[in-house]
mmCIF file of C-alpha atoms in Angstrom:
data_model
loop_
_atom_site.group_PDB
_atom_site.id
_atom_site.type_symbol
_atom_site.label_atom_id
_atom_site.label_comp_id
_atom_site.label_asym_id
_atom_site.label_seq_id
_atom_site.Cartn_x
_atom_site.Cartn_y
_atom_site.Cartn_z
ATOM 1 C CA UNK D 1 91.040 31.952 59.845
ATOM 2 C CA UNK D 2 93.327 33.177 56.776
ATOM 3 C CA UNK D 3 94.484 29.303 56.849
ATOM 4 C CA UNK D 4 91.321 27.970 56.929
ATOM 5 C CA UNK D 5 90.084 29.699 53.781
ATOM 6 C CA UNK D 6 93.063 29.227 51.899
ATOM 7 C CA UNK D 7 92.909 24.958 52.925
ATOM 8 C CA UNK D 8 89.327 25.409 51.729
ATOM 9 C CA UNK D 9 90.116 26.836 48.218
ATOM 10 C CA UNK D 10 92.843 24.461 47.695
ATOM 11 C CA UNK D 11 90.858 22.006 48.560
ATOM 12 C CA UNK D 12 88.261 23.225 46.363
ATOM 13 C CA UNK D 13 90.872 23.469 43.632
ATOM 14 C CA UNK D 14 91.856 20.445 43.435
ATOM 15 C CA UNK D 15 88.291 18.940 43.219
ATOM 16 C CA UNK D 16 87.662 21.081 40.260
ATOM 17 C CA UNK D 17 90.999 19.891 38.665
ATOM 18 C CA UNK D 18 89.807 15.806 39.604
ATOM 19 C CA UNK D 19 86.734 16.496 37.863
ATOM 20 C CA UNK D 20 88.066 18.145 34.487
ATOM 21 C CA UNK D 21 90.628 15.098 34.290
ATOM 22 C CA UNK D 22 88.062 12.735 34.448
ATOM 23 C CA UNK D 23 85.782 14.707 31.994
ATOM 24 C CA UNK D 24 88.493 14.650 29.688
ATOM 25 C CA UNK D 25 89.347 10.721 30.578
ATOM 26 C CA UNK D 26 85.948 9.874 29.593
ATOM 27 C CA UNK D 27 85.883 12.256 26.391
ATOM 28 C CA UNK D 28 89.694 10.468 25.306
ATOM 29 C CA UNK D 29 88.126 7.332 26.535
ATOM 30 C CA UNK D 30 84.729 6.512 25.614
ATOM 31 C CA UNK D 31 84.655 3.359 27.487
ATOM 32 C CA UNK D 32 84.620 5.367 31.041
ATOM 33 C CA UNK D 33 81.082 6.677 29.877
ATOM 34 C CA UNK D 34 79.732 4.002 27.868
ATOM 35 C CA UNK D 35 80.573 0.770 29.991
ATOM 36 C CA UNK D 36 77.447 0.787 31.679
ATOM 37 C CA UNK D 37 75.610 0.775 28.706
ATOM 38 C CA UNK D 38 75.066 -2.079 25.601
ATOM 39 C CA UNK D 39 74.554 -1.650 22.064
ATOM 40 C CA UNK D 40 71.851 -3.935 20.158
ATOM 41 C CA UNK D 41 70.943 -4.183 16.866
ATOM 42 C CA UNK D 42 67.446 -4.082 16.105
ATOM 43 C CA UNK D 43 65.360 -3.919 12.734
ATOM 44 C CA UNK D 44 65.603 0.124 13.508
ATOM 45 C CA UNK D 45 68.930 0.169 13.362
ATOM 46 C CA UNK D 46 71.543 0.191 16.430
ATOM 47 C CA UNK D 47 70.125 1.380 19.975
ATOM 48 C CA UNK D 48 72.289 1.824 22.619
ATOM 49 C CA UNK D 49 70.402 0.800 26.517
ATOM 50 C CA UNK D 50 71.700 1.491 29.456
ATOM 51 C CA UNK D 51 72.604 -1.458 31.622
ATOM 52 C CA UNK D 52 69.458 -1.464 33.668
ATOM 53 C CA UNK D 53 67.542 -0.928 30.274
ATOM 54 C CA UNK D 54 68.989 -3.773 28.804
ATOM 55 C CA UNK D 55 68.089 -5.691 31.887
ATOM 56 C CA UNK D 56 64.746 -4.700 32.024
ATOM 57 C CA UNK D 57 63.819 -5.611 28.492
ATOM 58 C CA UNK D 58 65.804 -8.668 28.910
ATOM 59 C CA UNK D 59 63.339 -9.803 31.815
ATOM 60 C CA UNK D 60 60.471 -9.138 29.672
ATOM 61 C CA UNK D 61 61.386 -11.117 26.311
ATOM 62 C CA UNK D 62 62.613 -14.084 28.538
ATOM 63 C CA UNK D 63 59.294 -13.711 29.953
ATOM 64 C CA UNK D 64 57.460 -13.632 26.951
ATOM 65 C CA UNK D 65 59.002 -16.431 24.811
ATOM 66 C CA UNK D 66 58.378 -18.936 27.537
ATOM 67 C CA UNK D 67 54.562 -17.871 27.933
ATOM 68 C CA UNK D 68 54.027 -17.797 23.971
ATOM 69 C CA UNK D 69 55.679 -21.345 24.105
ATOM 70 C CA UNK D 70 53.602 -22.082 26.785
ATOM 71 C CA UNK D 71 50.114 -21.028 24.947
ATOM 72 C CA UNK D 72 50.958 -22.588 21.709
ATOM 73 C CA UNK D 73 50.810 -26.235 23.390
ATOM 74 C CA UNK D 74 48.269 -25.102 25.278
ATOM 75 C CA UNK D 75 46.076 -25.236 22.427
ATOM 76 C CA UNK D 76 47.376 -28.339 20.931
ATOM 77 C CA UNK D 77 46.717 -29.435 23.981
ATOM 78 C CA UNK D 78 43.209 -28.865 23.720
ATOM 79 C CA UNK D 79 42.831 -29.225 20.056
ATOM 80 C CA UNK D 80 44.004 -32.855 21.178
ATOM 81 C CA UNK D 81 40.608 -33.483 23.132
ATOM 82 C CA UNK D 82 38.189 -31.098 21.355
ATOM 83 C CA UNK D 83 39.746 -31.386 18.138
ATOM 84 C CA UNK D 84 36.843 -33.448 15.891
ATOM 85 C CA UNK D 85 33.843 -30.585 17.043
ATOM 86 C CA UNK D 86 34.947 -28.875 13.136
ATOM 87 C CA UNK D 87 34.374 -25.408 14.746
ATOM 88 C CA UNK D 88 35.870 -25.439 17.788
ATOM 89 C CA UNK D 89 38.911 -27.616 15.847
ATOM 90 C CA UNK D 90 38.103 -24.028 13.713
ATOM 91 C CA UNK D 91 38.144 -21.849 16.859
ATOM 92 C CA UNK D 92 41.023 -23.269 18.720
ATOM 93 C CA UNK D 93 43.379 -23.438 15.045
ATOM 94 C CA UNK D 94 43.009 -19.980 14.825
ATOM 95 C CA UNK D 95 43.634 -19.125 18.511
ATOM 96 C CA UNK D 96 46.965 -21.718 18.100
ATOM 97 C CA UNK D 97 48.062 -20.019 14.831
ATOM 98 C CA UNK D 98 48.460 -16.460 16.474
ATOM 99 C CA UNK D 99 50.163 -17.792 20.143
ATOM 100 C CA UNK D 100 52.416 -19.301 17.268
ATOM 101 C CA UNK D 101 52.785 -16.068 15.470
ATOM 102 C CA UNK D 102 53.726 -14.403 18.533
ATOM 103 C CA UNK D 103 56.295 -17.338 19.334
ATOM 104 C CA UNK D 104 58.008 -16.403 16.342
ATOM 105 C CA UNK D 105 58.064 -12.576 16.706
ATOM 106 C CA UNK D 106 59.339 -13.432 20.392
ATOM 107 C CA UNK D 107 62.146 -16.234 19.156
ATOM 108 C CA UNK D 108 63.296 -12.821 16.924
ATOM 109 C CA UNK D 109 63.353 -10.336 19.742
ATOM 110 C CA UNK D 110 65.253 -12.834 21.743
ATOM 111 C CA UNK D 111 68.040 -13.083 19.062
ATOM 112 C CA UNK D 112 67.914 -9.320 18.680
ATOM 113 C CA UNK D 113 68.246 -8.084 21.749
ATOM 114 C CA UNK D 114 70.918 -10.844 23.083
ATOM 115 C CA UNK D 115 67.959 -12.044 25.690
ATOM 116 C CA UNK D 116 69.370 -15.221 27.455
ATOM 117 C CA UNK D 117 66.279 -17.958 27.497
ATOM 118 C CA UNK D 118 64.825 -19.627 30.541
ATOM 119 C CA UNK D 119 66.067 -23.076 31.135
ATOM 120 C CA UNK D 120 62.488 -23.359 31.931
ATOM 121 C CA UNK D 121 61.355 -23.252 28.386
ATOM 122 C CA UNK D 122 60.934 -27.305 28.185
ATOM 123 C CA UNK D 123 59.031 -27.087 30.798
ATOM 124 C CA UNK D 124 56.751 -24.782 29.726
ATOM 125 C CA UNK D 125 55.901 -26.416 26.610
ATOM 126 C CA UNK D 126 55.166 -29.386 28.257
ATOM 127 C CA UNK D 127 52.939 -28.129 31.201
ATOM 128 C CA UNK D 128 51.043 -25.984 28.561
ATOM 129 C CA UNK D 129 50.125 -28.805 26.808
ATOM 130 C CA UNK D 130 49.210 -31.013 29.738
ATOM 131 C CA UNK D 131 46.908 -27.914 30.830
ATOM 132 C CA UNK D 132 45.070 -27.780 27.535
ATOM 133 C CA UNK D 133 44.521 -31.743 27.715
ATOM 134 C CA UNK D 134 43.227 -31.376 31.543
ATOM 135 C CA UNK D 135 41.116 -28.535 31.017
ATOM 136 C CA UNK D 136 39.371 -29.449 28.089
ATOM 137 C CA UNK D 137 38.769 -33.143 29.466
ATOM 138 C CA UNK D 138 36.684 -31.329 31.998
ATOM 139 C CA UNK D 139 34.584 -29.671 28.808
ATOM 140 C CA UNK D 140 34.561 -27.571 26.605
ATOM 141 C CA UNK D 141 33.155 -24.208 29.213
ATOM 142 C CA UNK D 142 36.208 -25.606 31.329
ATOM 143 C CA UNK D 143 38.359 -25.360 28.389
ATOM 144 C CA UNK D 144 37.452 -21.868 27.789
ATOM 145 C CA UNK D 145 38.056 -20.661 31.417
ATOM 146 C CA UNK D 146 41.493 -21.808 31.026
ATOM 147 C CA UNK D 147 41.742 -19.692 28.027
ATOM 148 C CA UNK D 148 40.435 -16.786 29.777
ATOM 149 C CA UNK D 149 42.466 -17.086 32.877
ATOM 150 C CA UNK D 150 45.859 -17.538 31.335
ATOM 151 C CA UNK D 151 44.577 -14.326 28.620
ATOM 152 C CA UNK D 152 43.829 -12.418 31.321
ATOM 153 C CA UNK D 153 46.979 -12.602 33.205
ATOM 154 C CA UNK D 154 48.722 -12.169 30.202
ATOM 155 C CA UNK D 155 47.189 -9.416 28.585
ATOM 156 C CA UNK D 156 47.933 -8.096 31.996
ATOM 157 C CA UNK D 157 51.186 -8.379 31.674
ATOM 158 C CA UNK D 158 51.379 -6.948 28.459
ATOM 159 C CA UNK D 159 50.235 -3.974 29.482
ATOM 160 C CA UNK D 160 52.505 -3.821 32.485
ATOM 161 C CA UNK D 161 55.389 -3.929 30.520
ATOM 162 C CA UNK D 162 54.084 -1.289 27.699
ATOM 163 C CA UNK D 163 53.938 1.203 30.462
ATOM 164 C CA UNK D 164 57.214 0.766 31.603
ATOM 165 C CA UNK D 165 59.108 0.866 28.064
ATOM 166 C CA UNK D 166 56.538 4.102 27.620
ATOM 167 C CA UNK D 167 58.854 5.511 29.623
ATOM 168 C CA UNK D 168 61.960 4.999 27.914
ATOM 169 C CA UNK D 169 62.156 7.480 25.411
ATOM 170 C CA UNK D 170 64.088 5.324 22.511
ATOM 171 C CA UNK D 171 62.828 5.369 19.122
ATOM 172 C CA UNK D 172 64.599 1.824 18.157
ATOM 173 C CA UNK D 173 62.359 0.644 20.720
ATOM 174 C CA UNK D 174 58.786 1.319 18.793
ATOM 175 C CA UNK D 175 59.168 -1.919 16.951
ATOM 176 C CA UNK D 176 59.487 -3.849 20.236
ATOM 177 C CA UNK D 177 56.429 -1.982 21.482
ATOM 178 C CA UNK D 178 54.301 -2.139 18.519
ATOM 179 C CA UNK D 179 54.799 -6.229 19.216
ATOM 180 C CA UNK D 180 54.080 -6.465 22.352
ATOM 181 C CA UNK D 181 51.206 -4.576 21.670
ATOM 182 C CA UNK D 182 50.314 -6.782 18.798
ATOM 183 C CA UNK D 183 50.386 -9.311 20.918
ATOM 184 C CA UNK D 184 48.502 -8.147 23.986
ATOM 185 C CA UNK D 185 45.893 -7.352 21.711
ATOM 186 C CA UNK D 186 45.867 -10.449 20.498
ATOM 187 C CA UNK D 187 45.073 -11.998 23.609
ATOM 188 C CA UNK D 188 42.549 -10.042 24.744
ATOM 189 C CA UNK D 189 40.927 -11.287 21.588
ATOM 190 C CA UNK D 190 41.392 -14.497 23.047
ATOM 191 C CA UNK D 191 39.833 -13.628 26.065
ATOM 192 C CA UNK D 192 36.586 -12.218 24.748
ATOM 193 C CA UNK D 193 36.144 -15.667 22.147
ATOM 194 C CA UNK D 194 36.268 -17.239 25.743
ATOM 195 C CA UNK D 195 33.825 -15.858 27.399
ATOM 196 C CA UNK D 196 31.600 -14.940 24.504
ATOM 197 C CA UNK D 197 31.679 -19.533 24.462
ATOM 198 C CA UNK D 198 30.572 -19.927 27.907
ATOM 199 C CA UNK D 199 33.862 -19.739 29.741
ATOM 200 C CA UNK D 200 32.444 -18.418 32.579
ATOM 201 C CA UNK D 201 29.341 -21.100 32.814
ATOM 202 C CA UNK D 202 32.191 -23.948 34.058
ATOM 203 C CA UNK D 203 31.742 -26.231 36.725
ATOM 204 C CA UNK D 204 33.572 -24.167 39.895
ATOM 205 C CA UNK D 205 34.527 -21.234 37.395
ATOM 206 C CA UNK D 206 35.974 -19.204 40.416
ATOM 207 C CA UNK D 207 38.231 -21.936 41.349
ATOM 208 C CA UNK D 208 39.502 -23.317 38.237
ATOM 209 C CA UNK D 209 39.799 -19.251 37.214
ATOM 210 C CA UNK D 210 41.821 -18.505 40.166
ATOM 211 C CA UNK D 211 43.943 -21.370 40.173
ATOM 212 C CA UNK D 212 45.305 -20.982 36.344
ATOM 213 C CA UNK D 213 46.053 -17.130 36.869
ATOM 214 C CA UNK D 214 47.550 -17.593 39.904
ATOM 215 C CA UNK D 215 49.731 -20.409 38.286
ATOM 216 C CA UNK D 216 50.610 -18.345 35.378
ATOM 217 C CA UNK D 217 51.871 -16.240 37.936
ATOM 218 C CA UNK D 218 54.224 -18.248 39.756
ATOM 219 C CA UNK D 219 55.762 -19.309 36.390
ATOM 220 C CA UNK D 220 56.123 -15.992 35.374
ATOM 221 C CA UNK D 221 58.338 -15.163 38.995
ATOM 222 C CA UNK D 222 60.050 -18.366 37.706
ATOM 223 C CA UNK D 223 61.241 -17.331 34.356
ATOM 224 C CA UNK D 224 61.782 -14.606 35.043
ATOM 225 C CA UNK D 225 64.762 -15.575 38.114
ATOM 226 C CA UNK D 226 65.466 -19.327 36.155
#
C-alpha cells in the first residue's frame, strides 16, 4: 500500500512539474499560446480571433461579397428590361446604388480581414444579371417577386450571422457588425418597396418565390465551400 501511494504522488509530481514547464514555455514563448489564433487589422485598430473566429467571419464575408455582387447585376439586369418606365428606372437606380454600396463596404472587409474570395464570384455576377433580365421579362410584379425572394433570404442571412458575432465579445468587431447591419437593413427596405409594388400579385408568385430563395440558397452552400 505504502508503494502505491508513494507511485501515486510521484506520479502526481511529475504532472505538476509537466504543467509548470509548459506554462512557462508558453509565457517564454508566445507562439505556444497564440498559434491558434490570427491578428487582423481593422479600422478599430488590431483584433486578434481565434482560429475558428477567423474562420467563421471568413465564411461570412466570402459569403457576402459574392451575394452583393450578385444583387448589383441583378438590378442592371432588370434596369435592362424595365429601364425606360422613368420611375421604376427611378426605383430600381436607387435599389442598384445601395447593393453597390454594400459591394464596396464588402470588397473592404474582404481586404481587411484577409477573407479569401469565391472562385464563384464570376459566376455570380453573371447569373444575377441573367435573373434580373428573366424576371423582369415576365413583368414588372414578376420582377418584384424576385426582389423579394432573394431580400428575404438575405436579410435572413444577415441576421443569422449578427447573432452569431453577438456572441463574440470583441470590440474591433462593432464596425463589422454595424455593416452588416447596415446592410441587412438595407434589404429589408428592399423587400418592403417589393411588395408595397405588387410583388406578390405575379403570375405563380408561390413558385417563382420559392424557386429564387431556394436558389439563393444553394449558392450560398456554394460559396461558401468554393
Amino acid at each position: 500500500m505504502n508503494y502505491l501511494l508513494r507511485n501515486c504522488a510521484n506520479l502526481e509530481s511529475r504532472q505538476l512539474l509537466h504543467a509548470r514547464s509548459l506554462t512557462s514555455a508558453a509565457v517564454h514563448n508566445p507562439h505556444l499560446t497564440t498559434r491558434a489564433r490570427q491578428t487582423v487589422r481593422v479600422a478599430s485598430g488590431t483584433l486578434t480571433l481565434s482560429k475558428a473566429e477567423h474562420a467563421k467571419i471568413d465564411r461570412f464575408l466570402r459569403i457576402n461579397q459574392a451575394g452583393e455582387t450578385a444583387a448589383v447585376t441583378i438590378y442592371r439586369g432588370q434596369m435592362a428590361v424595365l429601364g425606360r418606365n422613368p420611375e421604376l428606372r427611378e426605383m430600381l437606380t436607387h435599389m442598384r446604388d445601395q447593393e453597390a454600396e454594400h459591394l464596396r463596404t464588402m470588397d473592404r472587409l474582404v481586404a481587411d480581414f484577409r477573407v479569401r474570395p469565391t472562385v464563384l464570384q464570376p459566376v455570380a455576377a453573371v447569373g444575377g444579371y441573367l435573373l434580373g433580365v428573366t424576371s423582369a421579362l415576365l413583368g414588372v410584379r414578376s420582377a418584384m417577386t424576385c426582389t423579394e425572394a432573394v431580400e428575404t433570404r438575405i436579410g435572413g442571412h444577415y441576421n443569422d450571422q449578427l447573432r452569431e458575432l453577438h456572441v463574440m465579445e470583441h470590440e474591433g468587431l462593432g464596425e463589422l457588425k454595424r455593416c452588416i447591419a447596415k446592410c441587412r437593413d438595407e434589404e429589408l427596405e428592399h423587400l418592403d418597396t417589393a411588395v408595397e409594388n405588387g410583388s406578390q400579385l405575379a403570375p405563380l408568385y408561390k413558385l417563382q418565390f420559392e424557386l429564387i430563395k431556394g436558389g439563393c440558397s444553394v449558392a450560398i452552400w456554394l460559396c461558401d465551400r468554393i
